[in-house]
């Protein structure tokens, strides 16, 4: 299973087969860029959101929560800069009608002994350099050119000169002449509010949860619970009309974000606060089961910063399809509060009692996609191994996030005493944890079914349980160790494993 494409295929299949993630609108053939979370997926997703909320809101004194509406007053997006700047460069292939993000379409002139003999183009991925070199060699061979092929330097299509647009082949057809120049494409989904369907009724589905926080800054401050520095956290859906949704739930058109706007005084050292948040987020990922070794940092070059940012570092994760952004940690300065103050005419500032001064706070923003954390956890947890000579798929999900915390089994389903006791334990555990009951098939098969969906513990009621009052066996999914404990001990044990 060394091939990363196989690993993604296996995970996508498992997600569909066991009810983690389905393609959206499956019966209508799916809907590109949208997904539905099934009975197990919704549990894993809720557990991720709950762990994040517990750790960043409930367990801290300096962060409060918010749940704003998804559709804001449309002026929000003018003030925030999204109407003017939230764009991706789009390129169309006139022949195939395919659309690409220009910054994900790479090209290079093919030069042999000082002469340009054509262009090659490839879509961005880990292997694009090798693919482009293969195409260049093929072009040289077909044109029977003698001499050395010069090294290929791939650039993205936004860097192409106007005279090159007609020379770069479309990735769809392999032929030049059909690609348009890049143009800006705004990624916000539009809708209309009210009965009129004209420009005055246009509104937007939020492309980030962040703006809901900024426009509620005054409301939160006025409720009086916060003291600078403090944060406002929000979890919720965001929508982006991505040109090229891809890699399963990694880049979709409807997704969920967990965002914090952490407000600091303008005189505070923002670099230190920014670094503190980067380290805090790395530690959190580790705490929920994403290994540090698979995480890395990508500080954005100054010239590529988003319109609002003084500095952004992405926390990257080694997905099977390459190292990609998991979380962004941005220092947004006072950009957003200043913009909303200026455009709305409502002062969004802070009165510092000690200094008897008013100022607009600056902000550090850790922002992460729930769906990406979900995928990072799944790809980390997915393993294939062998137990007692039988192959198994196992999801080594930590108990805190696993959909089911334990499964309860009577050893045999045709022994009423075993079944009765197992059902009673199941009912007792279910009051506190999400647990599963299964009596069908042999016990090995039942273990395998739970291993595949990441249930960390299998609890079996056997004859010793009822005849000798010898407790139940608790089997550990990862170590395969089986330990006997009383039913009271099981409750304490699960509590420790799930809630820490
Ligand atoms: N408020 C800042 C903001 O939205 P971003 O880097 O555009 O910044 C933050 O998005 C996070 O949201 C990303 O790190 C990623 O985890 C998630 N995200 C962004 N676009 C996504 C998409 N199309 N599909 C899934 N998750 C996405």
Coordinates of C-alpha atoms and ligand atoms in Angstrom, one line a residue:
X1 CA 0.0 0.0 0.0
X2 CA 3.0 2.3 -0.6
X3 CA 1.3 4.2 -3.5
X4 CA -0.3 7.4 -2.0
X5 CA -3.0 7.3 -4.7
X6 CA -4.0 3.8 -3.5
X7 CA -4.1 5.1 0.1
X8 CA -6.5 8.0 -0.8
X9 CA -8.6 5.5 -2.9
X10 CA -8.8 3.1 0.0
X11 CA -9.7 5.9 2.4
X12 CA -12.4 7.3 0.1
X13 CA -13.8 3.8 -0.3
X14 CA -13.8 3.1 3.4
X15 CA -15.6 6.5 4.0
X16 CA -18.4 5.5 1.6
X17 CA -18.6 1.8 2.6
X18 CA -18.8 2.5 6.4
X19 CA -20.8 5.8 6.3
X20 CA -18.2 8.4 7.1
X21 CA -18.5 10.6 3.9
X22 CA -20.7 10.3 0.8
X23 CA -20.6 12.3 -2.4
X24 CA -23.3 14.9 -2.1
X25 CA -26.5 14.2 -4.0
X26 CA -25.2 10.7 -4.7
X27 CA -28.5 9.5 -6.3
X28 CA -28.2 12.3 -8.9
X29 CA -24.6 11.4 -9.8
X30 CA -22.9 13.6 -7.1
X31 CA -22.3 17.3 -7.1
X32 CA -18.7 18.4 -7.6
X33 CA -17.2 20.0 -4.6
X34 CA -19.9 19.0 -2.1
X35 CA -20.0 16.2 0.4
X36 CA -22.4 14.6 2.9
X37 CA -21.1 13.3 6.3
X38 CA -22.8 10.0 7.2
X39 CA -23.6 8.5 10.6
X40 CA -20.0 7.9 11.5
X41 CA -18.6 10.9 9.8
X42 CA -20.9 13.3 11.7
X43 CA -19.7 11.8 15.0
X44 CA -16.0 12.2 14.1
X45 CA -16.6 15.7 12.8
X46 CA -18.6 16.7 15.9
X47 CA -15.9 15.2 18.1
X48 CA -13.2 17.4 16.4
X49 CA -15.3 20.5 16.8
X50 CA -16.1 19.6 20.4
X51 CA -12.4 19.0 21.3
X52 CA -11.5 22.3 19.7
X53 CA -14.2 24.2 21.5
X54 CA -13.4 22.6 24.8
X55 CA -9.7 23.3 24.5
X56 CA -9.8 26.9 23.1
X57 CA -13.0 28.2 24.6
X58 CA -14.1 26.2 27.8
X59 CA -10.7 25.6 29.1
X60 CA -9.4 29.1 28.7
X61 CA -10.5 32.3 30.5
X62 CA -9.6 34.7 27.6
X63 CA -11.8 33.3 24.7
X64 CA -15.5 33.5 24.3
X65 CA -17.7 31.9 21.6
X66 CA -20.0 33.3 18.9
X67 CA -22.4 31.8 16.3
X68 CA -23.2 34.5 13.8
X69 CA -25.5 34.2 10.8
X70 CA -24.1 32.8 7.5
X71 CA -25.4 35.7 5.4
X72 CA -24.3 39.1 6.6
X73 CA -25.3 42.6 5.4
X74 CA -23.7 42.7 1.9
X75 CA -21.7 45.8 2.8
X76 CA -19.6 43.5 5.2
X77 CA -17.9 42.1 2.1
X78 CA -17.2 45.4 0.5
X79 CA -15.6 46.6 3.8
X80 CA -13.6 43.4 4.3
X81 CA -12.2 43.6 0.8
X82 CA -13.7 40.3 -0.4
X83 CA -15.8 41.9 -3.2
X84 CA -12.7 43.4 -4.7
X85 CA -10.0 40.9 -3.7
X86 CA -11.4 37.5 -3.0
X87 CA -10.6 36.2 -6.4
X88 CA -8.7 33.4 -8.1
X89 CA -7.1 33.7 -11.5
X90 CA -9.2 31.6 -13.9
X91 CA -8.3 30.2 -17.3
X92 CA -10.7 28.6 -19.8
X93 CA -9.9 26.0 -22.5
X94 CA -12.2 27.2 -25.3
X95 CA -12.0 23.8 -27.0
X96 CA -12.6 21.3 -24.1
X97 CA -14.6 23.8 -22.0
X98 CA -12.4 22.9 -19.0
X99 CA -11.6 25.5 -16.4
X100 CA -8.4 25.8 -14.5
X101 CA -6.9 27.9 -11.8
X102 CA -4.1 29.8 -13.6
X103 CA -1.8 29.5 -10.6
X104 CA -2.2 25.7 -10.7
X105 CA -1.5 25.3 -14.4
X106 CA 2.3 25.2 -15.0
X107 CA 4.1 25.7 -18.3
X108 CA 7.6 25.8 -19.7
X109 CA 9.2 26.5 -23.1
X110 CA 11.0 23.5 -24.5
X111 CA 14.4 24.5 -25.7
X112 CA 16.8 22.4 -27.7
X113 CA 20.3 23.7 -28.4
X114 CA 19.1 27.3 -28.0
X115 CA 15.9 27.0 -30.1
X116 CA 12.4 27.0 -28.6
X117 CA 10.6 24.1 -30.2
X118 CA 7.2 24.4 -28.4
X119 CA 5.7 24.6 -24.9
X120 CA 4.5 22.0 -22.4
X121 CA 1.9 22.4 -19.7
X122 CA 1.0 20.3 -16.6
X123 CA -1.4 20.7 -13.7
X124 CA 0.2 21.2 -10.3
X125 CA 1.1 18.1 -8.4
X126 CA 4.1 16.4 -6.8
X127 CA 5.2 14.8 -10.1
X128 CA 4.6 17.7 -12.5
X129 CA 8.4 18.3 -13.1
X130 CA 8.9 14.7 -14.1
X131 CA 5.7 14.7 -16.3
X132 CA 6.8 18.0 -18.0
X133 CA 10.3 16.5 -18.7
X134 CA 8.7 13.4 -20.3
X135 CA 6.5 15.6 -22.5
X136 CA 9.5 17.7 -23.6
X137 CA 11.6 14.6 -24.5
X138 CA 8.6 13.3 -26.5
X139 CA 8.3 16.6 -28.3
X140 CA 12.0 16.6 -29.1
X141 CA 11.8 13.0 -30.4
X142 CA 8.7 13.7 -32.6
X143 CA 10.4 16.8 -34.1
X144 CA 13.7 14.8 -34.6
X145 CA 15.7 17.6 -33.0
X146 CA 19.4 17.1 -32.4
X147 CA 21.2 18.5 -29.4
X148 CA 20.7 18.8 -25.7
X149 CA 17.3 19.6 -24.1
X150 CA 17.8 22.6 -21.8
X151 CA 16.5 22.2 -18.2
X152 CA 12.8 23.0 -17.9
X153 CA 11.8 25.9 -15.6
X154 CA 8.1 25.6 -14.8
X155 CA 6.2 28.8 -14.1
X156 CA 2.5 29.1 -13.4
X157 CA 0.2 30.5 -16.0
X158 CA -0.3 33.9 -14.2
X159 CA 3.4 34.5 -15.1
X160 CA 2.9 33.8 -18.8
X161 CA 3.6 36.8 -21.2
X162 CA 0.5 37.8 -23.4
X163 CA 2.3 36.5 -26.5
X164 CA 2.8 33.1 -24.8
X165 CA -0.9 32.4 -24.1
X166 CA -1.5 31.2 -27.7
X167 CA 1.6 28.9 -27.5
X168 CA 0.9 27.1 -24.3
X169 CA -1.0 23.8 -24.8
X170 CA -4.2 23.1 -22.9
X171 CA -3.8 20.3 -20.4
X172 CA -7.1 18.9 -21.7
X173 CA -6.3 18.7 -25.4
X174 CA -2.4 18.8 -25.4
X175 CA -2.7 21.4 -28.2
X176 CA -1.9 25.2 -28.1
X177 CA -4.3 27.9 -29.1
X178 CA -7.3 27.3 -26.9
X179 CA -6.4 28.8 -23.5
X180 CA -7.7 32.2 -22.6
X181 CA -5.6 34.8 -20.8
X182 CA -6.2 34.6 -17.0
X183 CA -9.0 36.6 -15.5
X184 CA -10.1 37.3 -12.0
X185 CA -12.9 35.2 -10.7
X186 CA -14.7 36.1 -7.4
X187 CA -15.1 33.0 -5.3
X188 CA -18.1 34.2 -3.2
X189 CA -21.4 32.5 -3.9
X190 CA -24.1 35.0 -4.5
X191 CA -27.8 34.9 -3.6
X192 CA -30.7 37.2 -3.3
X193 CA -32.5 38.2 -0.1
X194 CA -36.2 39.1 -0.3
X195 CA -38.6 38.9 -3.2
X196 CA -36.6 41.1 -5.7
X197 CA -33.9 39.5 -7.7
X198 CA -31.8 42.5 -8.7
X199 CA -28.5 44.0 -7.7
X200 CA -30.0 45.8 -4.7
X201 CA -31.0 42.3 -3.2
X202 CA -27.6 40.6 -3.8
X203 CA -26.1 39.0 -0.8
X204 CA -23.3 36.5 -0.3
X205 CA -22.8 33.1 1.5
X206 CA -19.9 33.8 3.8
X207 CA -16.5 32.6 2.4
X208 CA -15.0 32.7 6.0
X209 CA -16.5 32.8 9.5
X210 CA -14.1 35.6 10.5
X211 CA -16.1 38.6 9.3
X212 CA -19.0 37.5 11.5
X213 CA -16.7 37.9 14.5
X214 CA -15.4 41.4 13.5
X215 CA -18.9 42.8 12.9
X216 CA -19.9 41.5 16.4
X217 CA -16.8 42.9 18.1
X218 CA -18.7 45.8 19.8
X219 CA -21.6 43.5 20.8
X220 CA -19.2 41.1 22.5
X221 CA -17.2 43.9 24.2
X222 CA -20.4 45.6 25.4
X223 CA -21.6 42.4 27.1
X224 CA -18.6 43.1 29.4
X225 CA -17.0 39.7 30.0
X226 CA -13.8 40.3 28.1
X227 CA -10.5 42.1 28.9
X228 CA -7.8 42.7 26.3
X229 CA -6.1 40.5 25.2
X230 CA -9.1 38.2 24.4
X231 CA -10.4 36.1 21.6
X232 CA -13.7 35.4 20.0
X233 CA -14.1 31.9 18.5
X234 CA -16.6 30.7 15.9
X235 CA -17.2 27.3 14.2
X236 CA -19.4 27.2 11.2
X237 CA -19.9 26.7 7.5
X238 CA -18.1 28.7 4.8
X239 CA -18.7 28.6 1.1
X240 CA -16.3 29.2 -1.8
X241 CA -17.0 28.7 -5.5
X242 CA -13.6 26.9 -5.9
X243 CA -12.6 26.6 -9.6
X244 CA -11.0 23.3 -9.0
X245 CA -12.3 21.4 -6.0
X246 CA -10.1 18.4 -5.4
X247 CA -8.5 15.8 -3.2
X248 CA -11.8 14.6 -1.7
X249 CA -12.8 16.8 1.2
X250 CA -9.5 18.7 1.2
X251 CA -10.8 21.5 -1.1
X252 CA -14.5 21.7 -1.4
X253 CA -17.1 24.4 -2.1
X254 CA -18.9 24.0 1.2
X255 CA -16.8 23.4 4.3
X256 CA -16.5 24.2 7.9
X257 CA -14.1 26.5 9.7
X258 CA -13.0 26.8 13.3
X259 CA -11.7 30.4 13.6
X260 CA -10.4 32.6 16.5
X261 CA -9.9 36.3 16.3
X262 CA -7.5 37.0 19.1
X263 CA -7.4 40.8 19.9
X264 CA -4.2 42.4 21.3
X265 CA -3.2 45.9 22.0
X266 CA -1.5 47.7 19.1
X267 CA 1.5 48.2 21.4
X268 CA 1.8 44.4 22.0
X269 CA 4.5 42.5 20.2
X270 CA 2.5 40.9 17.4
X271 CA 5.3 38.6 16.2
X272 CA 5.5 37.0 19.7
X273 CA 1.7 36.6 19.9
X274 CA 1.7 35.2 16.3
X275 CA 4.4 32.7 17.2
X276 CA 2.6 31.7 20.4
X277 CA -0.5 30.9 18.4
X278 CA 1.5 28.8 15.9
X279 CA 3.0 26.8 18.7
X280 CA -0.3 26.5 20.5
X281 CA -2.0 25.1 17.3
X282 CA 0.8 22.6 16.7
X283 CA 0.4 21.4 20.2
X284 CA -3.3 21.1 19.8
X285 CA -3.0 19.0 16.6
X286 CA -0.6 16.7 18.4
X287 CA -3.0 16.4 21.4
X288 CA -5.8 15.1 19.1
X289 CA -3.6 12.6 17.3
X290 CA -1.9 14.3 14.4
X291 CA 1.8 13.6 14.8
X292 CA 4.2 16.5 14.9
X293 CA 6.5 14.7 12.3
X294 CA 3.7 15.1 9.7
X295 CA 3.3 18.9 10.4
X296 CA 5.5 21.7 9.1
X297 CA 5.4 25.4 8.8
X298 CA 5.2 27.6 5.7
X299 CA 5.7 31.3 6.3
X300 CA 4.1 33.2 3.4
X301 CA 6.6 35.4 1.4
X302 CA 5.7 39.1 2.0
X303 CA 4.8 39.7 -1.7
X304 CA 2.2 36.8 -1.6
X305 CA 0.4 37.9 1.6
X306 CA -3.4 38.2 1.5
X307 CA -4.8 41.8 1.3
X308 CA -5.4 41.9 5.1
X309 CA -2.3 40.3 6.4
X310 CA 0.9 41.6 8.1
X311 CA 2.3 38.0 8.3
X312 CA 0.8 34.6 7.7
X313 CA 2.2 31.2 8.5
X314 CA 0.5 28.0 7.3
X315 CA 0.6 24.9 9.3
X316 CA 1.2 22.2 6.6
X317 CA 0.3 18.5 6.9
X318 CA 1.7 15.6 4.9
X319 CA -1.4 14.4 3.1
X320 CA -1.1 11.3 0.8
X321 CA -1.3 13.7 -2.1
X322 CA 1.4 16.0 -0.9
X323 CA 2.3 18.5 1.9
X324 CA -0.6 21.0 1.9
X325 CA -2.1 23.7 4.2
X326 CA -4.0 22.5 7.2
X327 CA -4.3 25.8 9.0
X328 CA -3.5 29.4 8.5
X329 CA -2.3 31.6 11.3
X330 CA -2.5 35.2 10.2
X331 CA -1.6 38.5 11.8
X332 CA -4.3 40.8 10.4
X333 CA -3.2 44.0 12.2
X334 CA -6.2 46.4 12.7
X335 CA -7.3 46.0 9.0
X336 CA -10.7 44.5 9.6
X337 CA -11.9 46.5 12.6
X338 CA -10.7 49.7 11.0
X339 CA -12.5 48.9 7.7
X340 CA -15.8 48.0 9.5
X341 CA -15.5 51.1 11.7
X342 CA -14.9 53.4 8.7
X343 CA -17.6 51.8 6.4
X344 CA -20.3 51.3 9.1
X345 CA -19.6 54.5 11.0
X346 CA -19.7 52.5 14.3
X347 CA -16.5 52.8 16.3
X348 CA -15.1 49.3 16.9
X349 CA -12.4 50.2 19.4
X350 CA -11.3 49.5 22.9
X351 CA -11.1 51.8 25.9
X352 CA -8.0 51.1 28.0
X353 CA -8.8 52.0 31.6
X354 CA -5.2 52.2 32.8
X355 CA -4.0 54.4 29.9
X356 CA -7.3 56.2 29.6
X357 CA -6.9 55.8 25.9
X358 CA -9.0 54.4 23.0
X359 CA -7.5 52.4 20.2
X360 CA -8.4 49.8 17.6
X361 CA -7.0 46.4 18.7
X362 CA -4.8 44.3 16.4
X363 CA -5.7 40.7 15.8
X364 CA -4.0 37.3 15.4
X365 CA -6.2 34.8 13.5
X366 CA -5.7 31.0 13.8
X367 CA -8.1 29.5 11.2
X368 CA -8.5 25.8 10.4
X369 CA -10.9 23.8 8.3
X370 CA -12.8 21.0 10.2
X371 CA -12.9 18.9 7.0
X372 CA -9.1 19.1 6.6
X373 CA -8.5 18.1 10.3
X374 CA -11.0 15.2 9.6
X375 CA -8.9 14.1 6.6
X376 CA -5.6 14.6 8.4
X377 CA -6.9 12.4 11.2
X378 CA -8.2 9.7 8.8
X379 CA -5.0 9.5 6.8
X380 CA -2.9 9.3 9.9
X381 CA -5.2 6.7 11.5
X382 CA -5.6 4.4 8.4
X383 CA -3.5 1.2 8.5
X384 CA -3.6 -2.2 7.0
X385 CA -2.1 -5.0 9.1
X386 CA -2.5 -8.6 10.0
X387 CA -4.0 -10.1 13.1
X388 CA -4.0 -13.9 13.7
X389 CA -3.1 -14.5 10.1
X390 CA -6.0 -12.3 8.8
X391 CA -5.7 -9.0 7.1
X392 CA -7.5 -6.1 8.7
X393 CA -8.1 -2.4 8.0
X394 CA -7.7 -0.5 11.2
X395 CA -8.3 3.2 12.0
X396 CA -6.1 4.1 14.9
X397 CA -8.2 7.1 15.9
X398 CA -7.6 8.4 19.4
X399 CA -10.5 7.7 21.8
X400 CA -11.4 11.4 22.2
X401 CA -12.3 11.8 18.5
X402 CA -13.4 8.2 17.6
X403 CA -17.0 7.9 16.5
X404 CA -17.7 5.0 18.9
X405 CA -15.7 4.9 22.2
X406 CA -16.4 1.2 22.7
X407 CA -18.3 -1.8 21.3
X408 CA -20.1 -4.2 23.6
X409 CA -20.3 -7.9 22.6
X410 CA -22.0 -10.9 24.3
X411 CA -19.6 -13.8 23.5
X412 CA -22.5 -15.8 22.0
X413 CA -25.8 -14.5 20.8
X414 CA -27.8 -17.7 21.6
X415 CA -27.1 -17.5 25.4
X416 CA -29.7 -15.3 27.0
X417 CA -27.7 -14.7 30.1
X418 CA -24.7 -13.4 28.1
X419 CA -27.0 -11.2 25.9
X420 CA -28.9 -9.8 28.9
X421 CA -25.7 -8.8 30.7
X422 CA -24.2 -7.3 27.6
X423 CA -27.3 -5.3 26.8
X424 CA -27.4 -4.0 30.4
X425 CA -23.8 -2.8 30.2
X426 CA -24.4 -1.3 26.8
X427 CA -27.4 0.7 28.1
X428 CA -25.4 1.9 31.1
X429 CA -22.4 3.0 29.0
X430 CA -24.7 4.7 26.4
X431 CA -25.8 7.2 29.0
X432 CA -22.3 8.6 29.0
X433 CA -20.6 7.6 25.8
X434 CA -21.4 6.8 22.2
X435 CA -21.0 3.0 22.2
X436 CA -22.1 0.3 19.9
X437 CA -23.7 -3.1 20.5
X438 CA -23.1 -6.1 18.2
X439 CA -24.0 -9.7 18.7
X440 CA -23.8 -11.0 15.1
X441 CA -21.0 -13.1 13.7
X442 CA -18.1 -14.6 15.4
X443 CA -16.2 -12.4 17.9
X444 CA -13.2 -12.0 15.5
X445 CA -15.4 -10.7 12.8
X446 CA -17.0 -8.3 15.2
X447 CA -13.6 -7.0 16.3
X448 CA -12.6 -6.4 12.7
X449 CA -15.8 -4.4 11.9
X450 CA -15.0 -2.1 14.9
X451 CA -11.3 -1.9 14.0
X452 CA -12.2 -0.6 10.6
X453 CA -14.3 2.3 12.0
X454 CA -11.8 3.2 14.7
X455 CA -13.6 2.0 17.8
X456 CA -10.7 1.9 20.4
X457 CA -12.1 -0.7 22.8
X458 CA -14.1 -4.0 22.4
X459 CA -15.9 -5.1 25.6
X460 CA -16.8 -8.8 25.7
X461 CA -19.2 -10.5 28.2
X462 CA -18.2 -14.2 28.5
X463 CA -19.1 -17.1 30.7
X464 CA -16.6 -16.0 33.4
X465 CA -18.5 -12.7 33.6
X466 CA -21.7 -14.4 34.6
X467 CA -20.6 -17.6 36.3
X468 CA -17.6 -16.3 38.3
X469 CA -18.4 -12.6 38.5
X470 CA -14.9 -12.2 36.9
X471 CA -15.7 -8.9 35.1
X472 CA -15.6 -8.3 31.4
X473 CA -12.6 -8.3 28.9
X474 CA -11.6 -5.0 27.4
X475 CA -9.6 -5.5 24.2
X476 CA -7.4 -2.6 23.0
X477 CA -7.7 -2.1 19.2
X478 CA -4.1 -1.1 18.8
X479 CA -2.1 -3.3 21.2
X480 CA -4.7 -6.2 21.0
X481 CA -4.1 -6.6 24.7
X482 CA -7.1 -7.9 26.6
X483 CA -7.6 -6.8 30.2
X484 CA -10.3 -8.0 32.6
X485 CA -12.1 -5.3 34.7
X486 CA -15.3 -4.9 36.6
X487 CA -18.1 -2.9 34.9
X488 CA -17.6 0.0 37.3
X489 CA -13.9 0.0 36.3
X490 CA -14.9 0.1 32.6
X491 CA -16.9 3.3 33.2
X492 CA -13.9 5.0 34.9
X493 CA -11.5 3.6 32.3
X494 CA -13.5 4.9 29.3
X495 CA -14.0 8.3 31.0
X496 CA -10.2 8.6 31.4
X497 CA -9.5 7.5 27.8
X498 CA -12.1 9.8 26.3
X499 CA -12.0 12.8 28.5
X500 CA -8.4 12.7 29.7
Ligands
LIG1 N1 -10.3 33.7 7.8 C1 -9.1 33.3 7.1 C2 -9.3 32.3 6.1 O1 -10.4 32.0 5.8 P1 -8.0 30.7 4.6 O2 -6.5 30.3 4.6 O3 -8.6 31.1 3.3 O4 -8.1 31.8 5.7 C3 -8.6 29.0 6.5 O5 -8.8 29.5 5.2 C4 -8.7 27.5 6.5 O6 -9.9 27.0 6.0 C5 -7.6 26.7 5.6 O7 -6.4 26.6 6.3 C6 -8.3 25.4 5.5 O8 -8.1 24.6 6.6 C7 -9.8 25.8 5.4 N2 -10.2 25.9 4.0 C8 -10.1 27.0 3.1 N3 -10.6 26.7 1.9 C9 -11.1 25.5 2.0 C10 -11.8 24.6 1.0 N4 -12.1 25.1 -0.2 N5 -12.2 23.4 1.4 C11 -11.9 22.9 2.7 N6 -11.2 23.7 3.6 C12 -10.8 24.9 3.3

